[in-house]
CSV table of C-alpha atoms and ligand atoms in Angstrom, one decimal:
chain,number,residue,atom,x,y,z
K,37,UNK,CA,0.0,0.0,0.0
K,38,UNK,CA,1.5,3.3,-1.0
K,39,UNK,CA,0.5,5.2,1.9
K,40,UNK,CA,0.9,8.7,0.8
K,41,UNK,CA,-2.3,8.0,-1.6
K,42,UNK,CA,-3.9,5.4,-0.1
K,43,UNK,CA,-3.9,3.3,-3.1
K,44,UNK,CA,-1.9,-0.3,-3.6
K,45,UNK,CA,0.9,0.5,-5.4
K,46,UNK,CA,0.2,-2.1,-8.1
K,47,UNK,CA,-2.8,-1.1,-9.6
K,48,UNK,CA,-1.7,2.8,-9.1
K,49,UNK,CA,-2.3,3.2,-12.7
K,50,UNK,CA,-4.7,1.4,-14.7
K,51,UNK,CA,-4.8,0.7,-18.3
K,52,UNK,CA,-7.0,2.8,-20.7
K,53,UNK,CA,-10.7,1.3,-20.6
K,54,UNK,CA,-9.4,-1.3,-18.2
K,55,UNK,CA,-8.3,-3.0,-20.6
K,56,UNK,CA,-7.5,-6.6,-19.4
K,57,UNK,CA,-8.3,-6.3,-15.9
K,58,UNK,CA,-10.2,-8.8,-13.8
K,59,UNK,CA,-13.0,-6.9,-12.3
K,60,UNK,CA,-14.7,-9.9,-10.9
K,61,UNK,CA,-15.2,-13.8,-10.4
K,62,UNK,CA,-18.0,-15.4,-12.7
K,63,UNK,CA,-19.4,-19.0,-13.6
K,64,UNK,CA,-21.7,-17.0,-16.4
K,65,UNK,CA,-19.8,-17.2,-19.3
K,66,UNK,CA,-16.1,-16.9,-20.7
K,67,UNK,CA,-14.5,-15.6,-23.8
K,68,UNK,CA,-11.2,-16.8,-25.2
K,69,UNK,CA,-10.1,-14.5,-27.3
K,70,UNK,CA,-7.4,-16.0,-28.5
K,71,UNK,CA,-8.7,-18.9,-29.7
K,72,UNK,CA,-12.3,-17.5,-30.6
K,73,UNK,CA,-14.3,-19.8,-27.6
K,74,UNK,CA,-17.1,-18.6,-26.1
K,75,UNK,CA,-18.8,-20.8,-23.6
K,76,UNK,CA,-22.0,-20.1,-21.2
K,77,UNK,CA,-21.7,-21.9,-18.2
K,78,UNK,CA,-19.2,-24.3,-19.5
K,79,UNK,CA,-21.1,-24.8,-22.6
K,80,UNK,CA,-19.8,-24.2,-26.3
K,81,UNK,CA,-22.1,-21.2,-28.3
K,82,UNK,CA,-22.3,-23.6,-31.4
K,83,UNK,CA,-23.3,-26.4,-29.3
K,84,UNK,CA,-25.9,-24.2,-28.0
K,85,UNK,CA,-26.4,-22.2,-31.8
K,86,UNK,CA,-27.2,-25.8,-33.3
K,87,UNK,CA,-29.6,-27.3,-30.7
K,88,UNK,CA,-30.4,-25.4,-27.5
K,89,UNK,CA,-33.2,-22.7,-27.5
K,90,UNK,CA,-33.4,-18.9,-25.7
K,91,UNK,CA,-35.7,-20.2,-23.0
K,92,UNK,CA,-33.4,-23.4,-22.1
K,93,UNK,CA,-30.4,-20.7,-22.9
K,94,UNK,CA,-31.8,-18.7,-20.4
K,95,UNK,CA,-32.4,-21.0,-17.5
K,96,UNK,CA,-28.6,-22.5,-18.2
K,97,UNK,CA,-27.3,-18.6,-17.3
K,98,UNK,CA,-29.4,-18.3,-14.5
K,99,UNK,CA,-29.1,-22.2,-13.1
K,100,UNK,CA,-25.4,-23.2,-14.1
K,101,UNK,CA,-27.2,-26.4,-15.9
K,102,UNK,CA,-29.1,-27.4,-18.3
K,103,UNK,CA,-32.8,-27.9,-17.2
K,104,UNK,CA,-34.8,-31.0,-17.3
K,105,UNK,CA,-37.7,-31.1,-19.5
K,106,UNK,CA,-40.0,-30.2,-16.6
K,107,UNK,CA,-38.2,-27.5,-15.4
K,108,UNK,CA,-38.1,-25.9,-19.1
K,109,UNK,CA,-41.6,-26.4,-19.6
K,110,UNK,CA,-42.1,-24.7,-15.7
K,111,UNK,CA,-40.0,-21.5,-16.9
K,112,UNK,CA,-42.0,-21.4,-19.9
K,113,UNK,CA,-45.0,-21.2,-18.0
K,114,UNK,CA,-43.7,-18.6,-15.7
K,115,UNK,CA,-42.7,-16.7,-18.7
K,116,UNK,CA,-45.7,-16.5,-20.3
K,117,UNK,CA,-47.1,-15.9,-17.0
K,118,UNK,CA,-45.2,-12.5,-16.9
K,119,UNK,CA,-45.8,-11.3,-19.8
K,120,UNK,CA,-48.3,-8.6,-19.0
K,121,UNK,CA,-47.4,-4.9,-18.8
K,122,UNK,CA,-48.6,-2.9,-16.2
K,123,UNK,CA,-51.3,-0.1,-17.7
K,124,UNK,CA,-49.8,2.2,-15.6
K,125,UNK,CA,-46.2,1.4,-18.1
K,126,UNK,CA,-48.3,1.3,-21.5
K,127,UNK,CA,-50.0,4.4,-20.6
K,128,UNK,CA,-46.5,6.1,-20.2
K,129,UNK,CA,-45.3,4.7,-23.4
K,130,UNK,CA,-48.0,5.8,-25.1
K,131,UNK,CA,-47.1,9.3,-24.2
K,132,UNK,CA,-43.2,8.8,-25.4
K,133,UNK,CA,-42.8,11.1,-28.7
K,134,UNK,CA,-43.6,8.9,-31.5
K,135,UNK,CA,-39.5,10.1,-32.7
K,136,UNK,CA,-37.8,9.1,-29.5
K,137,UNK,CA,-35.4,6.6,-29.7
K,138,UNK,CA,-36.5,3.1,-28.8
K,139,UNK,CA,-33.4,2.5,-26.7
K,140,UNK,CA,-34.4,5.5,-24.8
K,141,UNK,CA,-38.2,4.3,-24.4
K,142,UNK,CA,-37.3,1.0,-23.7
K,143,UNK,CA,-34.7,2.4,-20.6
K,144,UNK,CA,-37.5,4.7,-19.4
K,145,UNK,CA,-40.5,2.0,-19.3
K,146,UNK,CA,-37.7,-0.5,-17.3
K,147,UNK,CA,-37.0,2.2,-15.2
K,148,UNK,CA,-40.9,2.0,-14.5
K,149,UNK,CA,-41.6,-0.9,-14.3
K,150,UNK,CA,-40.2,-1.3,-10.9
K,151,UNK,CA,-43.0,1.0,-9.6
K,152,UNK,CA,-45.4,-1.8,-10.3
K,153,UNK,CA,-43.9,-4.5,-9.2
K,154,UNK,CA,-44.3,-4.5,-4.9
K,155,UNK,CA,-41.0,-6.9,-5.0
K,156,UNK,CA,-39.0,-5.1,-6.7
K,157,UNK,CA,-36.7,-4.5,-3.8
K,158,UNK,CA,-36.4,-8.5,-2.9
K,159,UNK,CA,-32.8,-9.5,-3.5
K,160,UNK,CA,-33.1,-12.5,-2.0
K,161,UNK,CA,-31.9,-15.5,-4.5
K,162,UNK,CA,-36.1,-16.3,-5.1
K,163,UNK,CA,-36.8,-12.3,-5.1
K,164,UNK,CA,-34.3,-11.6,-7.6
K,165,UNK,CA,-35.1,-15.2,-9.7
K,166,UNK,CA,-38.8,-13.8,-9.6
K,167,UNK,CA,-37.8,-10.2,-11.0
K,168,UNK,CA,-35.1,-11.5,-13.5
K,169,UNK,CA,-38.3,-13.7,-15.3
K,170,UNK,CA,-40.4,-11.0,-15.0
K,171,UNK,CA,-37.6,-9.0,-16.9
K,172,UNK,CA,-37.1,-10.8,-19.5
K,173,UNK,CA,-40.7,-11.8,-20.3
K,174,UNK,CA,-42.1,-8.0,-20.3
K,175,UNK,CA,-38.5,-6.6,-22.6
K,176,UNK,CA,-39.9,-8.8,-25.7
K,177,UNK,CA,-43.5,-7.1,-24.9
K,178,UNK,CA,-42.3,-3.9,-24.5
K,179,UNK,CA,-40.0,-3.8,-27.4
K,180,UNK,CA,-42.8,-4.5,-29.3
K,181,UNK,CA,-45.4,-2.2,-27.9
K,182,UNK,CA,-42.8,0.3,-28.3
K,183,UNK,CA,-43.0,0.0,-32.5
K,184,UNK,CA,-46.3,-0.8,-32.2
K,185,UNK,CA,-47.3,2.3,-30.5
K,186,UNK,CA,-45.3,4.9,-32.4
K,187,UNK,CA,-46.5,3.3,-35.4
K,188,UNK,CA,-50.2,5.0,-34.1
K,189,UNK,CA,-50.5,0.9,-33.9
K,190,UNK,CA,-52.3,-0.9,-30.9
K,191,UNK,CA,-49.8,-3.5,-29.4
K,192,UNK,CA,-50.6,-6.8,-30.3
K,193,UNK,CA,-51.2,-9.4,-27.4
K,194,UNK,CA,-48.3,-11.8,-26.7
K,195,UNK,CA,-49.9,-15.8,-27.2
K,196,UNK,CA,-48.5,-17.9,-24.3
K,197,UNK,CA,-48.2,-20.7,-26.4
K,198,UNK,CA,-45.4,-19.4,-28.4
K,199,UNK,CA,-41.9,-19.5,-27.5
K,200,UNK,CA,-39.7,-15.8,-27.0
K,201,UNK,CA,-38.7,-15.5,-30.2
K,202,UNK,CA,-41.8,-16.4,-31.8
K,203,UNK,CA,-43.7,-14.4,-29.8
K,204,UNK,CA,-41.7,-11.0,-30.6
K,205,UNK,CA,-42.1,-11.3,-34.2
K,206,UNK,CA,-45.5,-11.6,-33.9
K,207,UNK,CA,-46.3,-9.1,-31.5
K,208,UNK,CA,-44.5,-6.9,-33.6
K,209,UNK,CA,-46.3,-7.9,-37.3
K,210,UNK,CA,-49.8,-9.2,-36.0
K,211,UNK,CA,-48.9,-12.1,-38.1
K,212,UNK,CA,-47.1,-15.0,-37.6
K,213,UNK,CA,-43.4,-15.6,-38.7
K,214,UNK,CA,-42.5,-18.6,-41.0
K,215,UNK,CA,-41.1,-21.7,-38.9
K,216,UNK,CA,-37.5,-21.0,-40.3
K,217,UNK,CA,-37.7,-16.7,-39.8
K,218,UNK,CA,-38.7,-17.8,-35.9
K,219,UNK,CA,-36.1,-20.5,-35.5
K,220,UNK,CA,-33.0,-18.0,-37.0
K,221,UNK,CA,-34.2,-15.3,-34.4
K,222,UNK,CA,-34.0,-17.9,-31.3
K,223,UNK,CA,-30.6,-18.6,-32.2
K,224,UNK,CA,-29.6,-14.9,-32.9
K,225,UNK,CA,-31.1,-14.6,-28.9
K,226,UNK,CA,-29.4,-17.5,-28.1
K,227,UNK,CA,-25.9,-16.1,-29.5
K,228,UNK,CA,-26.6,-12.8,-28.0
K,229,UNK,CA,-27.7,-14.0,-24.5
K,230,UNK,CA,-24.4,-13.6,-22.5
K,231,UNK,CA,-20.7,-11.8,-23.3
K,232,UNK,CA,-18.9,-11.6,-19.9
K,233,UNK,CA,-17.8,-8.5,-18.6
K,234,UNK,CA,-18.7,-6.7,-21.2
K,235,UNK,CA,-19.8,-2.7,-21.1
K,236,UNK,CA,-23.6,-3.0,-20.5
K,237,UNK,CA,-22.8,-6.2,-17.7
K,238,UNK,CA,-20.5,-4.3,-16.2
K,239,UNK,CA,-22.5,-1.4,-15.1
K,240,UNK,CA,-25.3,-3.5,-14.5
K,241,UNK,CA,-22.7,-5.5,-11.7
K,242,UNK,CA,-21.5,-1.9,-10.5
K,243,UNK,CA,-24.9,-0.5,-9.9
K,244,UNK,CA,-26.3,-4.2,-8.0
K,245,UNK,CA,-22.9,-4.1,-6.3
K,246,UNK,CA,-24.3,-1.0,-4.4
K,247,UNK,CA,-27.7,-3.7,-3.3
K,248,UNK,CA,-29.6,-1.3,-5.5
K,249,UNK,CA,-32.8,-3.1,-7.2
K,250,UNK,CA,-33.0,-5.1,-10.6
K,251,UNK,CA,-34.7,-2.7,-12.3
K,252,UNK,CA,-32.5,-0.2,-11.6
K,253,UNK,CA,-29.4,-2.0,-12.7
K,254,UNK,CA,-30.9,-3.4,-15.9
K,255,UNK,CA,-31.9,0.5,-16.5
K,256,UNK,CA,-28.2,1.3,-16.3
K,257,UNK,CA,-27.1,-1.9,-18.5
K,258,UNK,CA,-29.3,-0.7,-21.2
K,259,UNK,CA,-28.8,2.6,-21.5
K,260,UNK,CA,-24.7,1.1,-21.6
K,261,UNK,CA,-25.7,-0.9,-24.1
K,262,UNK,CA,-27.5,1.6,-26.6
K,263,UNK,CA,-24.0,3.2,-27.4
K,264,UNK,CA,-22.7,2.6,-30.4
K,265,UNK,CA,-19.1,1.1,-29.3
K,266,UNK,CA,-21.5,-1.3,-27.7
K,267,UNK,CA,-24.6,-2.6,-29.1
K,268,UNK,CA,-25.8,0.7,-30.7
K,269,UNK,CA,-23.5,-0.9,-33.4
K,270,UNK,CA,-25.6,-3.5,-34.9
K,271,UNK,CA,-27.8,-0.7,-36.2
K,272,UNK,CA,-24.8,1.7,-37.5
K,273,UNK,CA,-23.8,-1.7,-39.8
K,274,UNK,CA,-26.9,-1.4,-41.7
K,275,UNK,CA,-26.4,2.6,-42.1
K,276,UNK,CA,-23.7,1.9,-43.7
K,277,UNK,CA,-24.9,-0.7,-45.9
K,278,UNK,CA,-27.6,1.4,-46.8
K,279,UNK,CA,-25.0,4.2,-47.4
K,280,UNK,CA,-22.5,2.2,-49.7
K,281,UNK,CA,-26.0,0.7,-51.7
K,282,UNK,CA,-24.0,-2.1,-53.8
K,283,UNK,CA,-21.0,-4.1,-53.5
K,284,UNK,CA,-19.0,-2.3,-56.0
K,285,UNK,CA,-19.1,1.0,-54.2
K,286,UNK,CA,-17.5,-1.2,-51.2
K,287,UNK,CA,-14.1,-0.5,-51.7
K,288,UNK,CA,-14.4,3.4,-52.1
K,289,UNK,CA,-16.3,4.1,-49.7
K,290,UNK,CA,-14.4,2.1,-47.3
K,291,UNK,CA,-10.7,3.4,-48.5
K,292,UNK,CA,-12.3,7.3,-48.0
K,293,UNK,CA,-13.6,6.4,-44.2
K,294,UNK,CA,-10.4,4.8,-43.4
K,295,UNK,CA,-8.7,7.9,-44.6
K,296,UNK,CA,-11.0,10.2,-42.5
K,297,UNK,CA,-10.0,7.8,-39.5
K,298,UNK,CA,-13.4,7.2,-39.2
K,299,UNK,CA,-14.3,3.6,-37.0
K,300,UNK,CA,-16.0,1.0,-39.2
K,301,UNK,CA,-18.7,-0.1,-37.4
K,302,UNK,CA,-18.6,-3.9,-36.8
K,303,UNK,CA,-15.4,-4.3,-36.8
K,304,UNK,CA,-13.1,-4.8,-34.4
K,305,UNK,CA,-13.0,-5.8,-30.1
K,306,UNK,CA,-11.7,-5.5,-26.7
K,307,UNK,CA,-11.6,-9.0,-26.3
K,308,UNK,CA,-11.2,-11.2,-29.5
K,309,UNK,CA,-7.9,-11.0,-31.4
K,310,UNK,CA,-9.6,-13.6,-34.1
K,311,UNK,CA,-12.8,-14.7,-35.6
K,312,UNK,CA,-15.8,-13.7,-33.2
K,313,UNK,CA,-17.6,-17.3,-33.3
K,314,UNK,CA,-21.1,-15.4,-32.8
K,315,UNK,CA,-20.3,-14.3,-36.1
K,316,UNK,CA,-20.0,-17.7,-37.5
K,317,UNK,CA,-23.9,-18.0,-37.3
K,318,UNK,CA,-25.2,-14.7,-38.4
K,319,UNK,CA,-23.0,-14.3,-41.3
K,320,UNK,CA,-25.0,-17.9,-42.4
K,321,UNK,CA,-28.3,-16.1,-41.5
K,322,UNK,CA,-27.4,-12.7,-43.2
K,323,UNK,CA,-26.7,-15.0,-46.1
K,324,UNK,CA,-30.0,-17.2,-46.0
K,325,UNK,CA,-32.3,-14.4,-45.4
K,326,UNK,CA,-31.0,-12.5,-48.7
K,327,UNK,CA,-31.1,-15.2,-50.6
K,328,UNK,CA,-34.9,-16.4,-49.3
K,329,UNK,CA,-35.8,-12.5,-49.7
K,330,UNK,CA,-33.9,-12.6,-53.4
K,331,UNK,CA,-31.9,-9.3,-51.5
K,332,UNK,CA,-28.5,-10.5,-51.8
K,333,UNK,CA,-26.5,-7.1,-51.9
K,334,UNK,CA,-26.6,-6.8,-48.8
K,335,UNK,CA,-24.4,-9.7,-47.6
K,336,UNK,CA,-22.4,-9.1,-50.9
K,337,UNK,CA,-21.3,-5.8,-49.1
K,338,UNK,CA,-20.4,-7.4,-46.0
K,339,UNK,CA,-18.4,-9.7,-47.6
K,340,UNK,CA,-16.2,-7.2,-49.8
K,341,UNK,CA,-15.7,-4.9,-46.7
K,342,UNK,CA,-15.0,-7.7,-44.4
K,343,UNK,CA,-12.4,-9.1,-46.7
K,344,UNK,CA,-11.2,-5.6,-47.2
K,345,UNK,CA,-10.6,-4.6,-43.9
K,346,UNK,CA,-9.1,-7.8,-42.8
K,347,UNK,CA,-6.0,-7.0,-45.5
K,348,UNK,CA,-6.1,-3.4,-44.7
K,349,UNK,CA,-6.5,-3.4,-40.8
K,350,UNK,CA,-6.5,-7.1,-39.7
K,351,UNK,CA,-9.4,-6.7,-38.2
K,352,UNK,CA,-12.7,-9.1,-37.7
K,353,UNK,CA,-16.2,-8.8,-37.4
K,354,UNK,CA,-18.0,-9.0,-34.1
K,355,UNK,CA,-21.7,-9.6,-33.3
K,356,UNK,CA,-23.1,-7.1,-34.1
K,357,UNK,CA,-21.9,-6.7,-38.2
K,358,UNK,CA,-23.9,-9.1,-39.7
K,359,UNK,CA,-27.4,-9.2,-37.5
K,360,UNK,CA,-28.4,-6.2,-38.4
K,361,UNK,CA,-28.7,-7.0,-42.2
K,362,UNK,CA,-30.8,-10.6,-40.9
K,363,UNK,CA,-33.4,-8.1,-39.2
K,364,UNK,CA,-33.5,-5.8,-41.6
K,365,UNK,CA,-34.4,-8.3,-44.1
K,366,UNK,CA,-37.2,-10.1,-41.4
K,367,UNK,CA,-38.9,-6.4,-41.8
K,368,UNK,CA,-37.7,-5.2,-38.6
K,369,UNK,CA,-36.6,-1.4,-38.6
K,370,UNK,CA,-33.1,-0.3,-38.3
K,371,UNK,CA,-33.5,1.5,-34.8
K,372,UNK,CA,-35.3,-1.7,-33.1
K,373,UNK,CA,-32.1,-3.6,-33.9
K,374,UNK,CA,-30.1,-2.5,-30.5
K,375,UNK,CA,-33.3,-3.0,-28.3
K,376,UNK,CA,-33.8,-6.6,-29.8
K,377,UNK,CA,-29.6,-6.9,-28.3
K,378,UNK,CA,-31.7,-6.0,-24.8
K,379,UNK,CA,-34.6,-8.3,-25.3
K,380,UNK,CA,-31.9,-11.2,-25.4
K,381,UNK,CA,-28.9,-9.8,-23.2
K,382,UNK,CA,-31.5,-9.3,-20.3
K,383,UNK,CA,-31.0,-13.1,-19.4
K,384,UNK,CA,-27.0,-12.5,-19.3
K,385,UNK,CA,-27.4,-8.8,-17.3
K,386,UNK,CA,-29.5,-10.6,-14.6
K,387,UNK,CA,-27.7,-14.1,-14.7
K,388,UNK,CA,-24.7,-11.6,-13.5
K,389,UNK,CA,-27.0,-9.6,-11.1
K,390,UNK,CA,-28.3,-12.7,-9.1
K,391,UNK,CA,-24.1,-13.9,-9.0
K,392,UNK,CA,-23.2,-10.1,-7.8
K,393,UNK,CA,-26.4,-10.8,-5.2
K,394,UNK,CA,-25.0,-14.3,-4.1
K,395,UNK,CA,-21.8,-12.8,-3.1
K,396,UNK,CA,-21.6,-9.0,-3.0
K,397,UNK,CA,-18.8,-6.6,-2.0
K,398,UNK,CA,-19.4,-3.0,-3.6
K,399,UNK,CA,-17.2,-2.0,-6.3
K,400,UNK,CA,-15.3,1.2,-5.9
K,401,UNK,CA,-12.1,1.0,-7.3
K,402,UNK,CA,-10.1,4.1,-7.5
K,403,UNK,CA,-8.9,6.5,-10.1
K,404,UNK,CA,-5.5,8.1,-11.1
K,405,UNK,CA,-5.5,11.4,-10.5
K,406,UNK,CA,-4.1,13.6,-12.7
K,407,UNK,CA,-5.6,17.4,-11.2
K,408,UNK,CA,-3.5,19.7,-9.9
K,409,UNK,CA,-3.1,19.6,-6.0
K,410,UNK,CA,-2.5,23.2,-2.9
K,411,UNK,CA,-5.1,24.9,-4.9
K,412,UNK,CA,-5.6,28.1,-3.7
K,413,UNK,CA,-9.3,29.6,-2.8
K,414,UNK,CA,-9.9,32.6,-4.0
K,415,UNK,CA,-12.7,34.7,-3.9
K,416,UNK,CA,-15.0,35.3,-6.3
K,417,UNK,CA,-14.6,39.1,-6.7
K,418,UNK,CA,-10.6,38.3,-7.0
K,419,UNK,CA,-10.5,35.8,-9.8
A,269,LIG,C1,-20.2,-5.3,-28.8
A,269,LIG,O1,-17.2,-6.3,-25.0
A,269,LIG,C2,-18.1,-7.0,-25.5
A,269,LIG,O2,-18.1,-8.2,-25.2
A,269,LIG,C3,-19.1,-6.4,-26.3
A,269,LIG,C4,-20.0,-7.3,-27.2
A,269,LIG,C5,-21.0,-8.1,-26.3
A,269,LIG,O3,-21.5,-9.1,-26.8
A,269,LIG,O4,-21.4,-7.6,-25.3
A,269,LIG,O5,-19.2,-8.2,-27.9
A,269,LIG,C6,-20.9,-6.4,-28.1
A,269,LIG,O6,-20.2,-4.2,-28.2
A,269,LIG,C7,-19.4,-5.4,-30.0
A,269,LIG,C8,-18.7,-4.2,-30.5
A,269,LIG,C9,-19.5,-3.3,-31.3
A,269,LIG,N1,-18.8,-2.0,-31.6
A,269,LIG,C10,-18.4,-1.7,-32.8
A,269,LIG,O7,-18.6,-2.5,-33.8
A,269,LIG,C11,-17.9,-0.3,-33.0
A,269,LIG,C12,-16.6,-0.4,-33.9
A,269,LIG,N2,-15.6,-1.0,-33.1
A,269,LIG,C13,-14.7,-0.3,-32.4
A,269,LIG,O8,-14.8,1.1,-32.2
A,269,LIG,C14,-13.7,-1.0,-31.4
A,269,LIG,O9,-13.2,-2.1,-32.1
A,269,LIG,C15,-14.3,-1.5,-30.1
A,269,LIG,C16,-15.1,-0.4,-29.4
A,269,LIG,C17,-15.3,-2.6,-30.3
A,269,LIG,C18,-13.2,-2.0,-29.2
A,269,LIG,O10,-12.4,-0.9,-28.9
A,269,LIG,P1,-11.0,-0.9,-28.2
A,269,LIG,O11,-10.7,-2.3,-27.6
A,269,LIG,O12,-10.9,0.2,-27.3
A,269,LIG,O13,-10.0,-0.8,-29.4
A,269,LIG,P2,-9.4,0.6,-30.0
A,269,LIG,O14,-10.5,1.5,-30.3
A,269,LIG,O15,-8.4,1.1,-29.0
A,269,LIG,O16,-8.7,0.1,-31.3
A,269,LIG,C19,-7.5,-0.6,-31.4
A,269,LIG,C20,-6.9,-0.3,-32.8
A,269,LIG,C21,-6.9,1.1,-33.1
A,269,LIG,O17,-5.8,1.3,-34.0
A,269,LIG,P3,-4.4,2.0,-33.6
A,269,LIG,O18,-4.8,3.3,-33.0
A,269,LIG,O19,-3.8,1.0,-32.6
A,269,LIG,O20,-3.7,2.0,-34.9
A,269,LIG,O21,-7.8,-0.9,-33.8
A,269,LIG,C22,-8.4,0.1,-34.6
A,269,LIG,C23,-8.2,1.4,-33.7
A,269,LIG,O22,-8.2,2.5,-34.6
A,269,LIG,N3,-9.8,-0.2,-34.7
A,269,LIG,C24,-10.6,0.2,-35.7
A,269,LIG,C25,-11.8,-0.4,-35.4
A,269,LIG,N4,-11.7,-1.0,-34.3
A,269,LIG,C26,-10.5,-0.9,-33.8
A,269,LIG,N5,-10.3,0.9,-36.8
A,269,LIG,C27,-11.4,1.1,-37.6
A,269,LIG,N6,-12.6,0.6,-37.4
A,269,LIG,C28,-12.8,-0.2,-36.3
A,269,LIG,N7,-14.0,-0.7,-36.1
């Protein structure tokens, strides 16, 4: 301990973004970076991409198992059980401005949904299991009622026979998706269900750390989330494809934004010095859904750039490059492609609140200060 500041002399100065430091102890899920593993409670995310589902996904993050078929057809029920919005929260969204972001509505309608909810402040291990289902049932409602509703649309009642990712689509259509469209979105939930310490999980630890409520921390987490060095990404991708129109302007544009030093969304992360293997799945399902929609420019764009910027700047896609052309081509708009991130990283963000519950200590680390110090006061007339 360096006594002078108070501070252990080895961690005096930090790297930029803490880079590489441990910030905590967790059985949720692991990244290798290295070798491009990423594994959710000891299970591989193609094992999980080829036959698991969101709901078993999600009781795997919250249980550290698999569940038995009765305990996946229980969850199921209690999901569907909680899917229902308080009027109270619909009546608020209702009043959002119809231009609002829909990461901003869907943080402010979180944020109030703990008004509703007489538990909200029950952090016990059943408190916080009960608020974590509730969660992630009423984000896939909300999301929905959120388009719905700025659309001058009535939202469209969730069927409790349908699974998550069913169920979304259909709230936000009226109509049913096709067997395949539904089955492509539970695995693009499955893939983005859990990511470690990442930004949005982070704060959503920091902020249960202090034995603050669920609510409050999954507000913080999303609002983390909507940036766009985070998941406010997957909707910048298709910007840019929208920008660059056809795979022949690829190259250009690409060579003229690397010029202006601009970031190519997509691209690039903290963690992963090789192939992100989310990646693996939705560059398959970007594929499929152009070809099924006879849209293949799209993925043709991807393609170019991503080969392009691997020999200019050796870099890789992450999740979010190629998702956001598979929604877009499912009919869902650009700016609902970030909340849909929420509606399946909610089982991750709580899976790491209930850990933070199980064992907390407050985190407070400590900054390197850099101010001057023997300031003078001096009045305001004298300055
Ligand atoms: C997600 O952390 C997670 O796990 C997040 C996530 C999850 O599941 O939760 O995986 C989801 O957030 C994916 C990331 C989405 N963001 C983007 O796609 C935005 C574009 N990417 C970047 O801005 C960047 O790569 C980050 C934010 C993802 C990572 O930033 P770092 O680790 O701070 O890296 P950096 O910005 O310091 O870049 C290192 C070098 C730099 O070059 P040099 O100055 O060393 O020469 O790589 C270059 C950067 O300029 N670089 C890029 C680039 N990403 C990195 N150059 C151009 N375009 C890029 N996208």
């Amino acid at each position: 301990m360096d006594k002078a500041e108070n501070k252990p002399a080895a961690t005096a100065k930090s790297p930029a973004g803490l880079e590489g430091v441990v910030a905590a102890e967790s059985s949720v899920g692991d990244v290798d970076g290295i070798r491009g593993v990423l594994i959710y409670q000891g299970l591989n995310i193609h094992d999980l991409a080829e036959h698991s589902t969101f709901e078993e996904t999600v009781f795997l993050l919250w249980h550290g198992r698999l569940p038995k078929r009765e305990e996946l057809d229980a969850l199921r029920r209690e999901l569907a059980a909680s899917q229902g919005l308080p009027e109270e929260v619909l009546a608020l969204v209702r009043r959002i401005p119809r231009d609002a972001e829909p990461m901003d509505s869907l943080r402010t309608a979180v944020s109030a949904l703990a008004f509703y909810d007489p538990r909200s402040r029950d952090l016990s291990r059943e408190g916080a299991l009960r608020t974590a289902t509730r969660l992630t049932a009423q984000l896939s409602v909300l999301v929905a009622s959120i388009e719905r509703l700025r659309k001058g649309e009535e939202p469209v009642e969730p069927k409790p026979e349908l699974n998550l990712a069913t169920n979304f689509l259909y709230m936000l259509k009226g109509e049913m998706p096709s067997e395949r469209v539904a089955r492509i979105f539970d695995v693009c939930l499955v893939l983005h269900a859990d990511h470690e310490l990442n930004a949005s999980t982070f704060t959503a630890r920091v902020i249960a750390g202090t034995l603050a409520g669920m609510y409050g921390a999954v507000t913080g987490a999303i609002a983390a989330l909507s940036g766009p060095l985070h998941g406010g990404a997957n909707t910048n991708v298709m910007k840019m494809l929208l920008e660059i129109g056809s795979p022949e302007r690829a190259e250009e544009w690409l060579r003229d934004a690397l010029a202006s030093k601009k970031k190519i969304m997509g691209f690039g992360h903290r963690v992963y010095k090789t192939e992100d293997p989310r990646s693996v799945w939705l560059r398959r399902f970007s594929k499929e859904m152009g070809e099924a929609r006879g849209e293949t420019r799209w993925f043709e764009i991807l393609e170019r750039l991503r080969e392009l910027m691997f020999r200019e700047k050796k870099l890789y896609p992450n999740v979010d490059y190629y998702s956001g052309s598979a929604y877009y081509l499912m009919g869902v708009p650009l700016d609902l492609f970030t909340p849909i991130f929420a509606v399946s990283r909610i089982s991750g963000w709580t899976a790491h609140i209930l850990e933070q519950y199980a064992n907390n200590r407050l985190i407070r680390p400590r900054a390197e200060y850099t101010g001057a110090r023997d300031v003078p006061y001096v009045p305001i007339d004298e300055r």
